[in-house]
Amino acid sequence: MHCPHCGVDLNDDHPACPGCRFHIDDLDPLLGPPPPRTGDVLDLAGALSPAERARLQARCARLRGRTGAELVVAIVPDTAPRKPAEYVFWLFNRWGVGGADHRGILVLLALAERRIESEVGYALEEVVSDAVSGELLAAHAVPFLREGALGEGLYQACDVLAQLIESARVEA
């Protein structure tokens, strides 16, 4: 994980940024407890149809079955009072995406901010860096999101992320 302000690597052993002094715990008083994680797809905004949600859930499950890596999708109405980049970092850590070795990716769609963000765990960064993940989201999700096809945009982005992980033979 990276400091949302400076980009410095942070982890459970070093949760504070030496540059700006940001600490993951700084977000807790502002954001409260994280929403309960009820699966690989959490749609707090009610933006997906049941079929779209099931399709995304199945793709995330297929990746986990093939590689052991987690792909989690969260759709929120907004991330106020924080920026989406801070919120995705906070949520990734609070949910423990990817387990102890951080073998996971969280994709966050913040509707009010009109932003799609991701957080990539350390164990996957050689395969999918934060920069690559951002480029893939921009190329594969944003065109659909602009058209209002949220489910298709999220599916296309998650599918290409999963294919990249699967092709690298990232296994548990």
PDB file of C-alpha atoms in Angstrom:
ATOM      1  CA  MET A   1       0.000   0.000   0.000  1.00  0.00           C
ATOM      2  CA  HIS A   2       1.060   3.579  -0.468  1.00  0.00           C
ATOM      3  CA  CYS A   3       0.524   6.809   1.420  1.00  0.00           C
ATOM      4  CA  PRO A   4      -2.359   8.568  -0.370  1.00  0.00           C
ATOM      5  CA  HIS A   5      -0.479  11.867  -0.025  1.00  0.00           C
ATOM      6  CA  CYS A   6       3.168  11.028  -0.719  1.00  0.00           C
ATOM      7  CA  GLY A   7       3.082   7.617  -2.373  1.00  0.00           C
ATOM      8  CA  VAL A   8       5.529   6.187   0.193  1.00  0.00           C
ATOM      9  CA  ASP A   9       5.156   2.452   0.776  1.00  0.00           C
ATOM     10  CA  LEU A  10       3.168   1.666   3.924  1.00  0.00           C
ATOM     11  CA  ASN A  11       2.246  -1.664   5.470  1.00  0.00           C
ATOM     12  CA  ASP A  12       1.053  -3.194   8.722  1.00  0.00           C
ATOM     13  CA  ASP A  13       4.575  -3.008  10.149  1.00  0.00           C
ATOM     14  CA  HIS A  14       5.039   0.614   8.998  1.00  0.00           C
ATOM     15  CA  PRO A  15       1.545   2.187   8.925  1.00  0.00           C
ATOM     16  CA  ALA A  16       2.799   5.794   9.182  1.00  0.00           C
ATOM     17  CA  CYS A  17       4.338   7.861   6.406  1.00  0.00           C
ATOM     18  CA  PRO A  18       7.720   9.286   7.433  1.00  0.00           C
ATOM     19  CA  GLY A  19       7.253  12.216   5.041  1.00  0.00           C
ATOM     20  CA  CYS A  20       3.828  13.638   5.873  1.00  0.00           C
ATOM     21  CA  ARG A  21       3.122  11.639   9.042  1.00  0.00           C
ATOM     22  CA  PHE A  22      -0.094  10.228   7.556  1.00  0.00           C
ATOM     23  CA  HIS A  23      -1.203   7.143   9.469  1.00  0.00           C
ATOM     24  CA  ILE A  24      -3.946   4.745   8.454  1.00  0.00           C
ATOM     25  CA  ASP A  25      -5.556   5.273  11.862  1.00  0.00           C
ATOM     26  CA  ASP A  26      -5.991   8.972  10.986  1.00  0.00           C
ATOM     27  CA  LEU A  27      -8.890   7.965   8.759  1.00  0.00           C
ATOM     28  CA  ASP A  28     -10.820   6.011  11.399  1.00  0.00           C
ATOM     29  CA  PRO A  29     -12.268   8.987  13.341  1.00  0.00           C
ATOM     30  CA  LEU A  30     -13.402  10.596  10.102  1.00  0.00           C
ATOM     31  CA  LEU A  31     -14.847   7.514   8.452  1.00  0.00           C
ATOM     32  CA  GLY A  32     -15.985   5.434  11.398  1.00  0.00           C
ATOM     33  CA  PRO A  33     -16.087   1.677  11.167  1.00  0.00           C
ATOM     34  CA  PRO A  34     -15.842   0.249   7.661  1.00  0.00           C
ATOM     35  CA  PRO A  35     -18.962  -1.207   6.116  1.00  0.00           C
ATOM     36  CA  PRO A  36     -19.168  -4.939   6.720  1.00  0.00           C
ATOM     37  CA  ARG A  37     -17.616  -6.943   3.935  1.00  0.00           C
ATOM     38  CA  THR A  38     -20.316  -9.308   2.763  1.00  0.00           C
ATOM     39  CA  GLY A  39     -18.498 -10.858  -0.170  1.00  0.00           C
ATOM     40  CA  ASP A  40     -16.346  -9.827  -3.084  1.00  0.00           C
ATOM     41  CA  VAL A  41     -18.850  -7.275  -4.411  1.00  0.00           C
ATOM     42  CA  LEU A  42     -20.240  -4.634  -2.055  1.00  0.00           C
ATOM     43  CA  ASP A  43     -22.723  -2.270  -3.704  1.00  0.00           C
ATOM     44  CA  LEU A  44     -23.606   0.309  -1.057  1.00  0.00           C
ATOM     45  CA  ALA A  45     -25.052   2.602  -3.713  1.00  0.00           C
ATOM     46  CA  GLY A  46     -27.479   0.079  -5.189  1.00  0.00           C
ATOM     47  CA  ALA A  47     -25.969   0.750  -8.620  1.00  0.00           C
ATOM     48  CA  LEU A  48     -25.855  -2.829  -9.933  1.00  0.00           C
ATOM     49  CA  SER A  49     -28.628  -5.126 -11.029  1.00  0.00           C
ATOM     50  CA  PRO A  50     -28.694  -8.582  -9.420  1.00  0.00           C
ATOM     51  CA  ALA A  51     -27.368 -10.055 -12.682  1.00  0.00           C
ATOM     52  CA  GLU A  52     -24.482  -7.567 -12.871  1.00  0.00           C
ATOM     53  CA  ARG A  53     -23.585  -8.225  -9.247  1.00  0.00           C
ATOM     54  CA  ALA A  54     -23.676 -12.003  -9.781  1.00  0.00           C
ATOM     55  CA  ARG A  55     -21.483 -11.730 -12.891  1.00  0.00           C
ATOM     56  CA  LEU A  56     -18.865  -9.678 -11.022  1.00  0.00           C
ATOM     57  CA  GLN A  57     -19.033 -11.994  -8.007  1.00  0.00           C
ATOM     58  CA  ALA A  58     -18.480 -15.015 -10.258  1.00  0.00           C
ATOM     59  CA  ARG A  59     -15.429 -13.418 -11.903  1.00  0.00           C
ATOM     60  CA  CYS A  60     -13.903 -12.581  -8.535  1.00  0.00           C
ATOM     61  CA  ALA A  61     -14.548 -16.143  -7.304  1.00  0.00           C
ATOM     62  CA  ARG A  62     -13.026 -17.629 -10.464  1.00  0.00           C
ATOM     63  CA  LEU A  63      -9.820 -15.627  -9.922  1.00  0.00           C
ATOM     64  CA  ARG A  64      -9.610 -16.762  -6.297  1.00  0.00           C
ATOM     65  CA  GLY A  65     -10.167 -20.372  -7.306  1.00  0.00           C
ATOM     66  CA  ARG A  66      -7.461 -20.254  -9.967  1.00  0.00           C
ATOM     67  CA  THR A  67      -4.793 -18.257  -8.112  1.00  0.00           C
ATOM     68  CA  GLY A  68      -5.807 -17.695  -4.490  1.00  0.00           C
ATOM     69  CA  ALA A  69      -5.684 -13.918  -5.103  1.00  0.00           C
ATOM     70  CA  GLU A  70      -8.612 -11.741  -4.041  1.00  0.00           C
ATOM     71  CA  LEU A  71     -10.360  -9.216  -6.248  1.00  0.00           C
ATOM     72  CA  VAL A  72     -12.901  -7.127  -4.364  1.00  0.00           C
ATOM     73  CA  VAL A  73     -15.242  -4.461  -5.765  1.00  0.00           C
ATOM     74  CA  ALA A  74     -16.880  -1.723  -3.688  1.00  0.00           C
ATOM     75  CA  ILE A  75     -19.376   0.832  -4.978  1.00  0.00           C
ATOM     76  CA  VAL A  76     -20.088   3.709  -2.626  1.00  0.00           C
ATOM     77  CA  PRO A  77     -22.312   6.767  -2.980  1.00  0.00           C
ATOM     78  CA  ASP A  78     -19.377   8.978  -1.924  1.00  0.00           C
ATOM     79  CA  THR A  79     -16.154   8.946   0.079  1.00  0.00           C
ATOM     80  CA  ALA A  80     -16.680  12.249   1.887  1.00  0.00           C
ATOM     81  CA  PRO A  81     -14.975  13.676   3.770  1.00  0.00           C
ATOM     82  CA  ARG A  82     -11.938  11.926   2.259  1.00  0.00           C
ATOM     83  CA  LYS A  83     -10.653  11.591  -1.283  1.00  0.00           C
ATOM     84  CA  PRO A  84     -11.379   8.319  -3.090  1.00  0.00           C
ATOM     85  CA  ALA A  85      -7.629   7.509  -3.128  1.00  0.00           C
ATOM     86  CA  GLU A  86      -7.541   7.720   0.661  1.00  0.00           C
ATOM     87  CA  TYR A  87     -10.789   5.822   1.070  1.00  0.00           C
ATOM     88  CA  VAL A  88      -9.699   2.865  -1.094  1.00  0.00           C
ATOM     89  CA  PHE A  89      -6.427   2.622   0.855  1.00  0.00           C
ATOM     90  CA  TRP A  90      -8.296   2.709   4.173  1.00  0.00           C
ATOM     91  CA  LEU A  91     -10.924   0.175   3.077  1.00  0.00           C
ATOM     92  CA  PHE A  92      -8.318  -2.211   1.607  1.00  0.00           C
ATOM     93  CA  ASN A  93      -6.510  -2.265   4.951  1.00  0.00           C
ATOM     94  CA  ARG A  94      -9.603  -2.395   7.158  1.00  0.00           C
ATOM     95  CA  TRP A  95     -11.078  -5.288   5.175  1.00  0.00           C
ATOM     96  CA  GLY A  96      -7.719  -7.073   4.976  1.00  0.00           C
ATOM     97  CA  VAL A  97      -8.073  -7.666   1.247  1.00  0.00           C
ATOM     98  CA  GLY A  98      -5.709 -10.400   0.127  1.00  0.00           C
ATOM     99  CA  GLY A  99      -5.088 -11.715   3.621  1.00  0.00           C
ATOM    100  CA  ALA A 100      -1.887 -11.403   5.602  1.00  0.00           C
ATOM    101  CA  ASP A 101       0.317 -11.421   2.510  1.00  0.00           C
ATOM    102  CA  HIS A 102      -1.799  -8.765   0.720  1.00  0.00           C
ATOM    103  CA  ARG A 103      -2.531 -10.911  -2.350  1.00  0.00           C
ATOM    104  CA  GLY A 104      -5.453  -8.814  -3.438  1.00  0.00           C
ATOM    105  CA  ILE A 105      -6.844  -5.830  -5.296  1.00  0.00           C
ATOM    106  CA  LEU A 106      -9.701  -3.587  -4.237  1.00  0.00           C
ATOM    107  CA  VAL A 107     -11.527  -1.672  -6.971  1.00  0.00           C
ATOM    108  CA  LEU A 108     -13.572   1.257  -5.657  1.00  0.00           C
ATOM    109  CA  LEU A 109     -16.203   3.182  -7.582  1.00  0.00           C
ATOM    110  CA  ALA A 110     -17.163   6.445  -5.840  1.00  0.00           C
ATOM    111  CA  LEU A 111     -20.283   7.742  -7.559  1.00  0.00           C
ATOM    112  CA  ALA A 112     -20.500  11.338  -6.278  1.00  0.00           C
ATOM    113  CA  GLU A 113     -16.818  11.944  -7.006  1.00  0.00           C
ATOM    114  CA  ARG A 114     -17.086  10.178 -10.376  1.00  0.00           C
ATOM    115  CA  ARG A 115     -13.870   8.287  -9.591  1.00  0.00           C
ATOM    116  CA  ILE A 116     -12.719   4.729  -9.954  1.00  0.00           C
ATOM    117  CA  GLU A 117      -9.677   3.812  -7.869  1.00  0.00           C
ATOM    118  CA  SER A 118      -7.785   0.690  -6.948  1.00  0.00           C
ATOM    119  CA  GLU A 119      -5.446  -0.478  -4.248  1.00  0.00           C
ATOM    120  CA  VAL A 120      -3.033  -3.302  -5.076  1.00  0.00           C
ATOM    121  CA  GLY A 121      -1.550  -5.481  -2.347  1.00  0.00           C
ATOM    122  CA  TYR A 122       2.195  -5.990  -2.107  1.00  0.00           C
ATOM    123  CA  ALA A 123       2.131  -9.607  -3.232  1.00  0.00           C
ATOM    124  CA  LEU A 124       0.606  -8.602  -6.587  1.00  0.00           C
ATOM    125  CA  GLU A 125       2.548  -5.417  -7.319  1.00  0.00           C
ATOM    126  CA  GLU A 126       5.111  -7.183  -9.521  1.00  0.00           C
ATOM    127  CA  VAL A 127       2.236  -8.359 -11.721  1.00  0.00           C
ATOM    128  CA  VAL A 128      -0.133  -5.394 -11.407  1.00  0.00           C
ATOM    129  CA  SER A 129       1.491  -2.199 -10.186  1.00  0.00           C
ATOM    130  CA  ASP A 130      -0.671   0.677  -8.985  1.00  0.00           C
ATOM    131  CA  ALA A 131       0.156   2.504 -12.221  1.00  0.00           C
ATOM    132  CA  VAL A 132      -0.820  -0.445 -14.420  1.00  0.00           C
ATOM    133  CA  SER A 133      -4.015  -0.949 -12.443  1.00  0.00           C
ATOM    134  CA  GLY A 134      -4.927   2.715 -12.919  1.00  0.00           C
ATOM    135  CA  GLU A 135      -4.239   2.498 -16.649  1.00  0.00           C
ATOM    136  CA  LEU A 136      -6.369  -0.629 -16.981  1.00  0.00           C
ATOM    137  CA  LEU A 137      -9.259   0.980 -15.107  1.00  0.00           C
ATOM    138  CA  ALA A 138      -9.051   4.051 -17.341  1.00  0.00           C
ATOM    139  CA  ALA A 139      -8.928   1.993 -20.529  1.00  0.00           C
ATOM    140  CA  HIS A 140     -11.463  -0.723 -19.698  1.00  0.00           C
ATOM    141  CA  ALA A 141     -13.926   0.779 -17.203  1.00  0.00           C
ATOM    142  CA  VAL A 142     -14.105   4.509 -17.853  1.00  0.00           C
ATOM    143  CA  PRO A 143     -15.578   4.322 -21.388  1.00  0.00           C
ATOM    144  CA  PHE A 144     -18.488   2.249 -20.044  1.00  0.00           C
ATOM    145  CA  LEU A 145     -18.847   4.383 -16.910  1.00  0.00           C
ATOM    146  CA  ARG A 146     -19.183   7.511 -19.058  1.00  0.00           C
ATOM    147  CA  GLU A 147     -22.101   5.848 -20.828  1.00  0.00           C
ATOM    148  CA  GLY A 148     -23.735   4.938 -17.510  1.00  0.00           C
ATOM    149  CA  ALA A 149     -23.008   1.211 -17.923  1.00  0.00           C
ATOM    150  CA  LEU A 150     -21.513   0.783 -14.453  1.00  0.00           C
ATOM    151  CA  GLY A 151     -21.859  -2.992 -14.270  1.00  0.00           C
ATOM    152  CA  GLU A 152     -20.253  -3.566 -17.661  1.00  0.00           C
ATOM    153  CA  GLY A 153     -17.440  -1.110 -16.932  1.00  0.00           C
ATOM    154  CA  LEU A 154     -16.620  -2.744 -13.620  1.00  0.00           C
ATOM    155  CA  TYR A 155     -16.798  -6.205 -15.152  1.00  0.00           C
ATOM    156  CA  GLN A 156     -14.482  -5.321 -18.046  1.00  0.00           C
ATOM    157  CA  ALA A 157     -11.921  -3.743 -15.693  1.00  0.00           C
ATOM    158  CA  CYS A 158     -12.052  -6.640 -13.225  1.00  0.00           C
ATOM    159  CA  ASP A 159     -11.852  -9.202 -16.009  1.00  0.00           C
ATOM    160  CA  VAL A 160      -8.690  -7.672 -17.477  1.00  0.00           C
ATOM    161  CA  LEU A 161      -7.105  -7.373 -13.995  1.00  0.00           C
ATOM    162  CA  ALA A 162      -7.969 -11.016 -13.288  1.00  0.00           C
ATOM    163  CA  GLN A 163      -6.620 -12.160 -16.654  1.00  0.00           C
ATOM    164  CA  LEU A 164      -3.338 -10.387 -15.961  1.00  0.00           C
ATOM    165  CA  ILE A 165      -2.989 -12.098 -12.581  1.00  0.00           C
ATOM    166  CA  GLU A 166      -4.011 -15.474 -14.000  1.00  0.00           C
ATOM    167  CA  SER A 167      -1.567 -15.216 -16.909  1.00  0.00           C
ATOM    168  CA  ALA A 168       1.276 -14.451 -14.519  1.00  0.00           C
ATOM    169  CA  ARG A 169       0.468 -17.696 -12.731  1.00  0.00           C
ATOM    170  CA  VAL A 170       0.257 -15.974  -9.353  1.00  0.00           C
ATOM    171  CA  GLU A 171      -0.615 -18.873  -7.087  1.00  0.00           C
ATOM    172  CA  ALA A 172      -1.091 -19.376  -3.395  1.00  0.00           C
TER     173      ALA A 172
END
